[in-house]
Amino acid sequence: MATRKSNTLKLKFDTSWSYAPAPESKSAATINKQYDLFINGAWQKPSSKKYFDTINPANEEKLSEVAEANEADVNKAVVAARNAYEKVWRKMSAKERAKYIFRIARMVQEKARELAIIESLDGGKPIRESRDFDVPTAANHFFYYAGWADKLEYAFPNRNPQSLGVAGQIIPWNFPLLMAAWKIAPALATGNTVVLKPAETTPLSALKLAEIIQESDLPPGVVNIITGAGATGAAIVKHPDINKIAFTGSTEVGKIIQKAIAGTHKKATLELGGKAANIIFEDAPLDQAVEGVINGIFFNQGHVCCAGSRLYVQESVAKQVIKKLKDRLESLIVGDPLDKNTDIGAINSKQQLETIHKYLKIGKQEGAEMYETSCALPRKGFWCRPTLFTNVAQSNRIAQEEIFGPVLAVLTFRTEDEVIEKANNTPYGLSAGVWTDKGSKIFNMTRRMRAGVVWANTFNKFDPTSPFGGYKESGFGREGGLHGLLPYLNLAN
Ligand code: NAI
Ligand code: MG
């Protein structure tokens, strides 16, 4: 992409050199012109007869068109999942089930390069992220849960763990393949069958996973992957033969789902929004902290539910930290997601870009001071410069609401008590970060912060063995680790 060069040449602080473009090759990925629905182990035409486009948000070019599943299609998928559950999957020995999950894990590894390219093309995230984080972590989730499949009675001793039946799983566009793995792997390991719907702007990696699943010879109907937008998701939620709903996405839709399943037998886990506080104390190693803050919010264009979108910095070092942040921000490379040097890729959709722009305007109107980097942006596609706001008040909307973009609100504090109160003063409670040299402060902070995950002297670290999930409006239920098995089981005594 030509603009990459101009981006780097325009850097304020270093104009003497730039990286040569290092684009990953598109030709290493096969994307079909059209995708049908993956139901009962086969590709089936949608009864809606409708298809919709999925585009590359970096240049707005069409990548493929995918089927739109209507209620009849959802029903077909649920019937397939039910049959597979009753006739095959629940009867199979856990050890045999594990073999399939291990096989899927290995195949994801084998196709890692192709999956990473597809993820970056369809969603706009830098190839470095999809190659080094999304795809390997997705494979790791399959490996990890495959290991649990025949050890459930050791995970929950004397509790006789039983599968639930059919799980309906609805996932978002920020980590399409990884979210599919987070949801499918524990469901299969616990003996459930699945109907999964990826987000409408990023269906391609889940469809590639469907191809892998087909190739793995997993019995037909155990995993069904169907595409569509909100209406398809709603049809899954309300289908009477679904036993469990697993959803990751907006708090708004999370609330709709909770209402829709109220009074039914359906179990649910909801992983919703966040407004994480990253807290820097004056005794922290500041360069390391700044790097962590940058990674915490600009990683994946800020399209991360646990992104550190609020920075609380102790007053005595605020000036110094803000200067370091601005310097580092200027060096970030915004551009072609397939370029291996790119730090910040494309915003996932036009709609998400509009939401971010709305908040930039709100921030300015609220009296905060906006600083954005000087890099040039490509003309086509959806782009946003890394941006930070200073002079932000706790009550400002940019400090309270989820923006889901590369936008950091910087606030200051004086004491530990003050920052804990401020950090907890949000409707969300998904994650937080603490930067300090003092171990006792870390323990005090992590104990008092109302967040599902608190990182200390690091940020955005994930591992399949570690549970993840929120407090308050960030949702409920845990995914990952031993805890992540629970939502897919009934524990009888
Ligand atoms: P969304 O919540 O509408 O989409 C997430 C998934 O839910 C998609 O697969 C979508 O098709 C499906 N869906 C939409 N309406 C549904 C319904 N009524 N019933 C069942 N499923 C439904 O999120 P959207 O509109 O793409 O993004 C809006 C905001 O949500 C973002 O700006 C961000 O703040 C937040 N978000 C949070 C995510 C997270 O990881 N927690 C992920 C994506 C978005
Ligand atoms: Mg797309």
Coordinates of C-alpha atoms and ligand atoms in Angstrom, one line a residue:
M1 CA 0.0 0.0 0.0
A2 CA 1.6 3.2 -1.1
T3 CA 0.5 5.2 1.9
R4 CA 2.7 3.1 4.2
K5 CA 5.8 4.8 2.9
S6 CA 4.4 8.2 3.3
N7 CA 3.3 7.3 6.8
T8 CA 6.8 6.5 7.9
L9 CA 8.3 9.4 6.0
K10 CA 6.0 11.8 7.8
L11 CA 7.1 10.7 11.3
K12 CA 8.0 13.8 13.3
F13 CA 10.7 12.2 15.4
D14 CA 12.5 10.1 12.9
T15 CA 12.6 11.0 9.3
S16 CA 16.0 9.5 8.5
W17 CA 14.8 6.0 7.7
S18 CA 11.8 3.8 7.3
Y19 CA 11.0 0.2 7.0
A20 CA 10.6 -1.2 3.5
P21 CA 7.2 -2.7 3.0
A22 CA 7.1 -6.4 3.9
P23 CA 3.7 -7.6 2.8
E24 CA 2.5 -11.1 3.5
S25 CA 1.2 -12.8 0.3
K26 CA -2.5 -13.0 -0.3
S27 CA -1.9 -16.0 -2.6
A28 CA -1.2 -18.2 0.4
A29 CA -4.9 -18.1 1.3
T30 CA -7.8 -19.6 -0.6
I31 CA -11.1 -17.7 -0.3
N32 CA -14.1 -19.0 -2.2
K33 CA -16.3 -16.7 -4.2
Q34 CA -19.3 -17.8 -2.3
Y35 CA -19.9 -19.8 0.9
D36 CA -23.0 -21.7 1.9
L37 CA -24.0 -22.8 5.4
F38 CA -22.1 -25.6 7.1
I39 CA -24.8 -27.8 8.5
N40 CA -24.7 -31.5 9.3
G41 CA -21.1 -31.8 8.0
A42 CA -22.0 -30.5 4.5
W43 CA -22.3 -27.1 2.7
Q44 CA -26.0 -26.4 2.3
K45 CA -27.7 -23.6 0.3
P46 CA -29.6 -21.2 2.5
S47 CA -33.3 -21.5 2.3
S48 CA -33.4 -17.7 2.4
K49 CA -31.6 -17.8 -1.0
K50 CA -29.8 -14.7 0.1
Y51 CA -26.1 -14.0 0.3
F52 CA -24.3 -10.9 1.6
D53 CA -20.8 -9.5 0.9
T54 CA -17.9 -9.5 3.3
I55 CA -15.3 -6.9 2.4
N56 CA -11.7 -6.1 3.2
P57 CA -12.0 -3.0 5.5
A58 CA -8.5 -1.9 4.4
N59 CA -9.6 -1.2 0.9
E60 CA -13.4 -1.8 0.8
E61 CA -12.9 -4.6 -1.8
K62 CA -15.3 -7.5 -1.8
L63 CA -13.6 -10.7 -0.6
S64 CA -16.5 -13.1 -0.9
E65 CA -20.2 -13.5 -0.3
V66 CA -21.7 -15.7 2.4
A67 CA -25.1 -17.2 3.0
E68 CA -27.7 -15.5 5.2
A69 CA -29.3 -18.0 7.4
N70 CA -33.0 -17.5 8.2
E71 CA -35.1 -19.2 10.9
A72 CA -35.6 -22.3 8.8
D73 CA -31.8 -22.6 8.3
V74 CA -31.2 -22.1 12.0
N75 CA -33.8 -24.8 12.7
K76 CA -32.0 -27.1 10.3
A77 CA -28.7 -26.5 12.1
V78 CA -30.2 -27.1 15.5
V79 CA -31.9 -30.3 14.4
A80 CA -28.5 -31.5 13.0
A81 CA -26.8 -30.6 16.3
R82 CA -29.5 -32.4 18.3
N83 CA -29.3 -35.6 16.3
A84 CA -25.5 -35.6 16.4
Y85 CA -25.7 -35.1 20.2
E86 CA -28.3 -37.8 20.9
K87 CA -27.0 -40.4 18.4
V88 CA -23.3 -40.0 18.3
W89 CA -21.5 -37.4 20.4
R90 CA -22.9 -38.0 23.9
K91 CA -22.5 -41.8 23.4
M92 CA -18.9 -41.6 22.3
S93 CA -16.2 -42.2 24.9
A94 CA -14.6 -39.0 26.1
K95 CA -11.2 -40.3 25.0
E96 CA -12.5 -40.6 21.4
R97 CA -14.0 -37.2 21.5
A98 CA -10.7 -35.8 22.7
K99 CA -9.0 -37.3 19.6
Y100 CA -11.2 -35.2 17.3
I101 CA -10.4 -32.0 19.2
F102 CA -6.7 -32.7 19.2
R103 CA -7.0 -33.3 15.4
I104 CA -8.7 -29.9 14.9
A105 CA -6.0 -28.2 17.0
R106 CA -3.2 -29.7 14.9
M107 CA -5.0 -28.8 11.7
V108 CA -5.4 -25.2 12.8
Q109 CA -1.7 -25.1 13.4
E110 CA -1.0 -26.6 10.0
K111 CA -3.1 -24.0 8.3
A112 CA -1.9 -21.2 10.6
R113 CA -0.5 -19.1 7.8
E114 CA -3.6 -19.2 5.7
L115 CA -5.9 -18.5 8.7
A116 CA -3.8 -15.5 9.7
I117 CA -4.0 -14.0 6.2
I118 CA -7.7 -14.6 6.0
E119 CA -8.2 -13.0 9.5
S120 CA -6.2 -9.9 8.5
L121 CA -8.0 -9.6 5.1
D122 CA -11.5 -9.9 6.4
G123 CA -11.1 -8.0 9.7
G124 CA -8.4 -5.5 9.2
K125 CA -6.1 -6.5 12.0
P126 CA -2.3 -6.4 11.5
I127 CA -0.9 -9.7 10.2
R128 CA 1.6 -9.7 13.1
E129 CA -1.4 -9.9 15.5
S130 CA -3.3 -12.6 13.6
R131 CA -0.1 -14.6 13.0
D132 CA 1.5 -14.3 16.4
F133 CA -1.5 -14.1 18.7
D134 CA -5.0 -15.0 17.3
V135 CA -4.2 -18.2 15.4
P136 CA -1.7 -19.8 17.8
T137 CA -4.0 -18.9 20.8
A138 CA -6.9 -20.5 18.9
A139 CA -5.0 -23.7 18.3
N140 CA -3.9 -23.6 22.0
H141 CA -7.5 -23.5 23.1
F142 CA -8.3 -26.6 21.2
F143 CA -5.3 -28.4 22.6
Y144 CA -6.0 -27.3 26.1
Y145 CA -9.7 -28.4 26.1
A146 CA -8.9 -31.6 24.3
G147 CA -6.8 -32.5 27.3
W148 CA -9.8 -32.0 29.6
A149 CA -12.3 -34.1 27.6
D150 CA -11.6 -37.4 29.4
K151 CA -10.7 -35.9 32.8
L152 CA -13.9 -34.1 33.7
E153 CA -14.5 -36.3 36.8
Y154 CA -11.1 -35.1 38.0
A155 CA -12.0 -31.5 37.3
F156 CA -15.1 -31.8 39.3
P157 CA -14.6 -34.7 41.8
N158 CA -17.7 -36.4 43.1
R159 CA -20.0 -34.2 41.0
N160 CA -20.8 -36.4 38.0
P161 CA -20.5 -33.8 35.3
Q162 CA -23.1 -34.1 32.5
S163 CA -23.2 -32.4 29.1
L164 CA -26.1 -30.0 28.4
G165 CA -27.0 -30.8 24.8
V166 CA -26.9 -28.2 22.0
A167 CA -25.0 -24.9 22.5
G168 CA -25.9 -21.8 20.5
Q169 CA -22.8 -19.6 20.2
I170 CA -22.7 -16.1 18.8
I171 CA -19.4 -14.3 18.4
P172 CA -18.1 -10.8 17.5
W173 CA -15.8 -9.4 14.8
N174 CA -12.7 -8.5 16.9
F175 CA -11.2 -11.9 17.4
P176 CA -13.2 -14.0 14.9
L177 CA -11.2 -17.3 14.9
L178 CA -10.1 -17.0 18.5
M179 CA -13.6 -16.5 19.7
A180 CA -14.8 -19.5 17.7
A181 CA -12.1 -21.6 19.4
W182 CA -13.0 -20.2 22.8
K183 CA -16.5 -21.3 22.3
I184 CA -16.3 -24.5 20.3
A185 CA -13.4 -26.2 22.2
P186 CA -14.9 -26.3 25.7
A187 CA -18.4 -27.2 24.3
L188 CA -17.0 -30.3 22.5
A189 CA -14.7 -31.3 25.4
T190 CA -17.7 -31.4 27.6
G191 CA -19.7 -33.5 25.2
N192 CA -22.1 -30.8 23.8
T193 CA -22.8 -30.1 20.1
V194 CA -22.7 -26.6 18.6
V195 CA -24.4 -24.1 16.3
L196 CA -22.1 -21.2 15.9
K197 CA -22.6 -17.9 14.2
P198 CA -19.6 -15.6 13.4
A199 CA -20.1 -11.8 13.0
E200 CA -21.4 -10.5 9.7
T201 CA -18.2 -8.5 8.9
T202 CA -15.8 -11.3 9.7
P203 CA -17.2 -14.7 8.7
L204 CA -14.3 -16.0 6.7
S205 CA -12.0 -17.5 9.3
A206 CA -14.9 -19.4 10.9
L207 CA -15.8 -20.7 7.5
K208 CA -12.2 -21.9 7.0
L209 CA -12.5 -23.5 10.4
A210 CA -15.6 -25.3 9.1
E211 CA -13.6 -26.6 6.2
I212 CA -11.0 -27.9 8.7
I213 CA -13.7 -29.5 10.8
Q214 CA -15.1 -31.2 7.7
E215 CA -11.6 -32.5 6.8
S216 CA -11.1 -33.7 10.4
D217 CA -14.0 -36.2 10.0
L218 CA -15.7 -34.9 13.0
P219 CA -19.1 -36.6 13.0
P220 CA -21.7 -34.6 10.9
G221 CA -23.8 -32.2 13.0
V222 CA -21.4 -32.0 16.0
V223 CA -20.4 -28.5 14.8
N224 CA -22.6 -26.4 12.6
I225 CA -21.4 -23.0 11.4
I226 CA -24.0 -20.6 10.0
T227 CA -23.7 -17.1 8.8
G228 CA -25.9 -14.0 9.0
A229 CA -26.4 -10.8 11.0
G230 CA -28.4 -9.9 14.1
A231 CA -31.6 -11.6 13.0
T232 CA -29.8 -14.9 12.6
G233 CA -28.3 -14.6 16.0
A234 CA -31.7 -13.8 17.5
A235 CA -33.2 -16.9 15.8
I236 CA -30.5 -19.0 17.5
V237 CA -31.2 -17.4 20.9
K238 CA -34.9 -18.1 20.7
H239 CA -34.8 -21.6 19.3
P240 CA -36.5 -23.8 21.8
D241 CA -34.2 -26.8 21.4
I242 CA -31.0 -25.0 22.4
N243 CA -29.8 -25.7 25.9
K244 CA -27.1 -23.1 26.3
I245 CA -26.3 -19.7 24.8
A246 CA -22.7 -18.4 24.7
F247 CA -22.4 -14.8 23.5
T248 CA -19.6 -12.3 23.2
G249 CA -20.4 -8.8 21.9
S250 CA -22.0 -5.6 22.9
T251 CA -23.7 -5.0 26.3
E252 CA -26.7 -3.8 24.4
V253 CA -27.2 -7.2 22.6
G254 CA -26.3 -9.0 25.8
K255 CA -29.2 -7.4 27.5
I256 CA -31.6 -8.3 24.6
I257 CA -30.4 -11.9 24.9
Q258 CA -30.9 -12.0 28.6
K259 CA -34.4 -10.8 28.2
A260 CA -35.1 -13.3 25.4
I261 CA -34.1 -16.3 27.5
A262 CA -35.6 -15.2 30.8
G263 CA -37.8 -17.9 32.2
T264 CA -36.5 -20.6 29.9
H265 CA -34.3 -23.5 30.8
K266 CA -31.4 -22.1 28.8
K267 CA -28.1 -21.5 30.5
A268 CA -26.1 -18.5 29.3
T269 CA -22.7 -16.9 29.5
L270 CA -22.3 -13.3 28.3
E271 CA -19.0 -11.6 27.7
L272 CA -19.8 -8.0 27.0
G273 CA -18.1 -4.6 26.9
G274 CA -15.4 -3.0 29.0
K275 CA -13.7 0.2 30.0
A276 CA -10.5 -1.0 31.6
A277 CA -8.3 1.2 33.7
N278 CA -4.6 1.0 33.3
I279 CA -3.0 2.5 36.4
I280 CA 0.6 3.8 36.5
F281 CA 2.1 4.6 39.9
E282 CA 5.1 6.9 40.2
D283 CA 7.3 4.1 41.3
A284 CA 6.6 2.0 38.1
P285 CA 9.3 1.4 35.5
L286 CA 7.9 4.1 33.2
D287 CA 9.2 3.1 29.8
Q288 CA 7.9 -0.4 30.4
A289 CA 4.6 0.9 31.6
V290 CA 4.2 3.2 28.6
E291 CA 4.9 0.3 26.2
G292 CA 2.2 -1.7 28.1
V293 CA -0.3 1.1 27.9
I294 CA 0.3 1.5 24.2
N295 CA -0.1 -2.3 23.7
G296 CA -3.2 -2.3 25.9
I297 CA -5.2 0.2 23.8
F298 CA -3.7 0.4 20.3
F299 CA -3.3 -3.4 20.0
N300 CA -5.9 -4.6 17.4
Q301 CA -7.1 -1.0 16.8
G302 CA -8.6 -0.9 20.3
H303 CA -11.2 -3.5 19.1
V304 CA -10.7 -5.3 22.4
C305 CA -13.3 -5.7 25.1
C306 CA -10.6 -5.7 27.7
A307 CA -8.6 -2.8 26.1
G308 CA -7.0 -0.4 28.6
S309 CA -9.0 2.5 27.3
R310 CA -8.6 4.6 30.5
L311 CA -5.1 5.5 31.8
Y312 CA -4.8 6.7 35.4
V313 CA -1.4 8.1 36.0
Q314 CA -0.1 9.4 39.3
E315 CA 0.2 13.2 39.2
S316 CA 3.9 13.4 40.0
V317 CA 4.8 11.6 36.8
A318 CA 1.9 12.6 34.6
K319 CA 3.7 15.1 32.4
Q320 CA 6.6 12.7 31.9
V321 CA 4.3 9.8 31.0
I322 CA 2.2 11.9 28.6
K323 CA 5.3 13.0 26.8
K324 CA 6.6 9.5 26.5
L325 CA 3.2 8.3 25.2
K326 CA 3.0 11.0 22.5
D327 CA 6.6 10.1 21.4
R328 CA 5.8 6.4 21.2
L329 CA 2.5 7.1 19.4
E330 CA 4.2 9.0 16.7
S331 CA 6.3 5.9 15.9
L332 CA 3.4 3.6 15.4
I333 CA 2.9 2.5 11.8
V334 CA -0.7 2.7 10.6
G335 CA -1.4 0.9 7.3
D336 CA -1.8 -2.2 5.3
P337 CA -2.8 -5.0 7.7
L338 CA -0.9 -7.5 5.6
D339 CA 2.4 -5.7 6.0
K340 CA 4.5 -7.3 8.7
N341 CA 5.6 -3.9 10.0
T342 CA 2.2 -2.6 10.6
D343 CA 1.2 -1.8 14.2
I344 CA -2.3 -0.5 13.6
G345 CA -4.5 -1.9 10.9
A346 CA -7.9 -0.9 9.6
I347 CA -11.0 -0.2 11.6
N348 CA -13.3 -3.2 11.2
S349 CA -16.2 -1.5 9.6
K350 CA -17.6 1.8 8.4
Q351 CA -20.1 1.6 11.2
Q352 CA -17.4 1.1 13.9
L353 CA -15.4 4.0 12.4
E354 CA -18.5 6.2 12.7
T355 CA -18.9 5.3 16.3
I356 CA -15.2 6.2 17.0
H357 CA -15.6 9.5 15.2
K358 CA -18.7 10.2 17.2
Y359 CA -16.7 9.8 20.4
L360 CA -13.8 11.9 19.2
K361 CA -16.3 14.7 18.7
I362 CA -17.9 14.1 22.1
G363 CA -14.4 14.2 23.7
K364 CA -13.7 17.6 22.2
Q365 CA -17.1 19.0 23.1
E366 CA -16.6 17.8 26.7
G367 CA -13.5 20.0 26.9
A368 CA -10.8 17.3 26.8
E369 CA -7.7 18.0 24.8
M370 CA -7.3 15.7 21.8
Y371 CA -3.9 14.6 20.4
E372 CA -3.7 12.5 17.3
T373 CA -0.6 11.4 15.5
S374 CA 0.5 13.0 12.2
C375 CA 0.6 9.9 10.0
A376 CA -1.1 9.9 6.7
L377 CA -4.1 7.6 6.2
P378 CA -4.9 5.5 3.1
R379 CA -7.6 7.0 1.0
K380 CA -9.7 3.9 0.7
G381 CA -10.8 1.8 3.7
F382 CA -11.6 2.6 7.3
W383 CA -8.8 4.2 9.3
C384 CA -8.3 6.0 12.5
R385 CA -5.1 7.6 13.8
P386 CA -4.0 6.6 17.3
T387 CA -5.4 9.3 19.5
L388 CA -5.2 10.3 23.1
F389 CA -7.2 12.7 25.2
T390 CA -5.8 14.6 28.2
N391 CA -7.6 16.9 30.6
V392 CA -10.3 14.3 30.9
A393 CA -12.8 14.4 33.8
Q394 CA -14.0 11.2 35.4
S395 CA -17.6 12.0 34.4
N396 CA -16.8 12.6 30.7
R397 CA -18.4 10.1 28.3
I398 CA -15.0 9.3 26.8
A399 CA -14.0 8.1 30.3
Q400 CA -17.2 6.2 30.9
E401 CA -18.4 4.6 27.7
E402 CA -16.8 1.9 25.5
I403 CA -15.3 3.5 22.3
F404 CA -13.8 0.3 20.9
G405 CA -11.2 2.2 18.9
P406 CA -7.6 3.4 19.2
V407 CA -8.5 6.1 21.6
L408 CA -7.0 6.5 25.1
A409 CA -8.4 8.8 27.8
V410 CA -5.7 10.0 30.2
L411 CA -6.7 10.9 33.8
T412 CA -4.6 11.6 36.9
F413 CA -4.7 10.7 40.6
R414 CA -2.8 11.3 43.8
T415 CA -3.5 8.4 46.2
E416 CA -4.2 4.7 46.0
D417 CA -7.7 5.0 47.5
E418 CA -8.6 7.7 45.0
V419 CA -7.5 5.7 42.0
I420 CA -9.3 2.6 43.2
E421 CA -12.5 4.5 43.5
K422 CA -12.1 6.1 40.1
A423 CA -11.1 2.9 38.4
N424 CA -14.1 1.1 39.8
N425 CA -16.5 3.9 39.0
T426 CA -17.8 2.5 35.7
P427 CA -20.7 0.2 34.7
Y428 CA -18.1 -2.3 33.5
G429 CA -15.7 -4.6 35.2
L430 CA -13.9 -6.8 32.7
S431 CA -10.2 -6.0 33.2
A432 CA -7.6 -3.6 34.6
G433 CA -3.9 -3.1 34.8
V434 CA -1.5 -1.9 37.5
W435 CA 2.0 -0.7 37.0
T436 CA 4.2 -0.4 40.1
D437 CA 7.5 -1.6 41.5
K438 CA 5.9 -2.5 44.9
G439 CA 4.5 -6.0 45.3
S440 CA 2.3 -5.1 48.3
K441 CA 0.6 -2.4 46.2
I442 CA -0.1 -5.0 43.5
F443 CA -1.9 -7.2 46.0
N444 CA -3.8 -4.4 47.5
M445 CA -5.0 -3.1 44.1
T446 CA -5.9 -6.5 42.7
R447 CA -7.9 -7.3 45.8
R448 CA -9.9 -4.1 45.6
M449 CA -10.4 -3.7 41.9
R450 CA -13.8 -4.9 40.6
A451 CA -12.5 -6.4 37.4
G452 CA -12.5 -10.0 36.2
V453 CA -8.8 -9.9 35.2
V454 CA -6.2 -7.6 36.7
W455 CA -2.8 -7.6 35.0
A456 CA 0.2 -6.4 37.0
N457 CA 3.2 -4.9 35.1
T458 CA 1.8 -6.3 31.9
F459 CA -1.4 -6.1 29.9
N460 CA -3.5 -8.2 27.5
K461 CA -1.9 -11.5 28.3
F462 CA -4.0 -14.5 27.5
D463 CA -3.6 -18.2 28.1
P464 CA -6.1 -21.0 27.7
T465 CA -5.5 -22.2 31.3
S466 CA -6.6 -18.8 32.7
P467 CA -10.3 -17.9 33.2
F468 CA -11.6 -14.7 31.6
G469 CA -14.9 -12.8 32.2
G470 CA -16.5 -9.8 33.8
Y471 CA -18.3 -8.2 36.7
K472 CA -21.3 -5.9 36.4
E473 CA -22.3 -4.9 32.8
S474 CA -19.3 -6.7 31.4
G475 CA -21.3 -9.9 31.7
F476 CA -21.2 -13.1 33.6
G477 CA -19.7 -16.6 33.3
R478 CA -16.1 -17.5 32.7
E479 CA -14.3 -18.7 29.6
G480 CA -10.9 -20.4 29.6
G481 CA -9.3 -22.6 32.2
L482 CA -11.1 -25.2 34.3
H483 CA -13.8 -22.5 35.0
G484 CA -14.6 -22.4 31.2
L485 CA -15.8 -26.0 31.4
L486 CA -18.5 -25.2 33.9
P487 CA -21.0 -23.3 31.7
Y488 CA -21.2 -26.4 29.5
L489 CA -22.0 -28.9 32.3
N490 CA -24.6 -29.8 34.7
L491 CA -23.0 -31.0 38.0
A492 CA -25.1 -33.6 39.6
N493 CA -24.2 -35.0 43.0
Ligands
NAI1 P1 -23.0 -6.8 18.4 O1 -23.2 -7.1 19.8 O2 -24.2 -6.3 17.6 O3 -22.5 -8.0 17.6 C1 -21.9 -9.2 18.2 C2 -22.6 -10.5 17.6 O4 -24.0 -10.5 18.0 C3 -22.6 -10.5 16.1 O5 -22.4 -11.9 15.7 C4 -24.0 -10.1 15.7 O6 -24.5 -10.6 14.4 C5 -24.8 -10.7 16.8 N1 -26.1 -10.0 17.1 C6 -26.5 -8.8 16.9 N2 -27.7 -8.6 17.3 C7 -28.2 -9.7 17.9 C8 -29.4 -10.1 18.5 N3 -30.4 -9.3 18.7 N4 -29.5 -11.4 19.0 C9 -28.4 -12.3 18.8 N5 -27.3 -11.9 18.2 C10 -27.1 -10.7 17.7 O7 -21.9 -5.7 18.3 P2 -21.6 -4.6 17.1 O8 -22.9 -3.9 16.8 O9 -20.9 -5.3 16.0 O10 -20.7 -3.6 17.9 C11 -21.2 -2.6 18.7 C12 -20.3 -2.3 19.9 O11 -20.3 -3.5 20.7 C13 -18.9 -2.0 19.6 O12 -18.7 -0.7 19.3 C14 -18.3 -2.4 20.9 O13 -18.4 -1.4 21.8 C15 -19.1 -3.6 21.4 N6 -18.5 -4.9 21.1 C16 -17.9 -5.6 22.1 C17 -17.3 -6.8 21.8 C18 -16.6 -7.6 22.9 O14 -15.7 -8.3 22.6 N7 -17.1 -7.6 24.1 C19 -17.2 -7.3 20.5 C20 -17.9 -6.5 19.5 C21 -18.5 -5.4 19.8
MG2 MG -14.9 -8.3 6.3

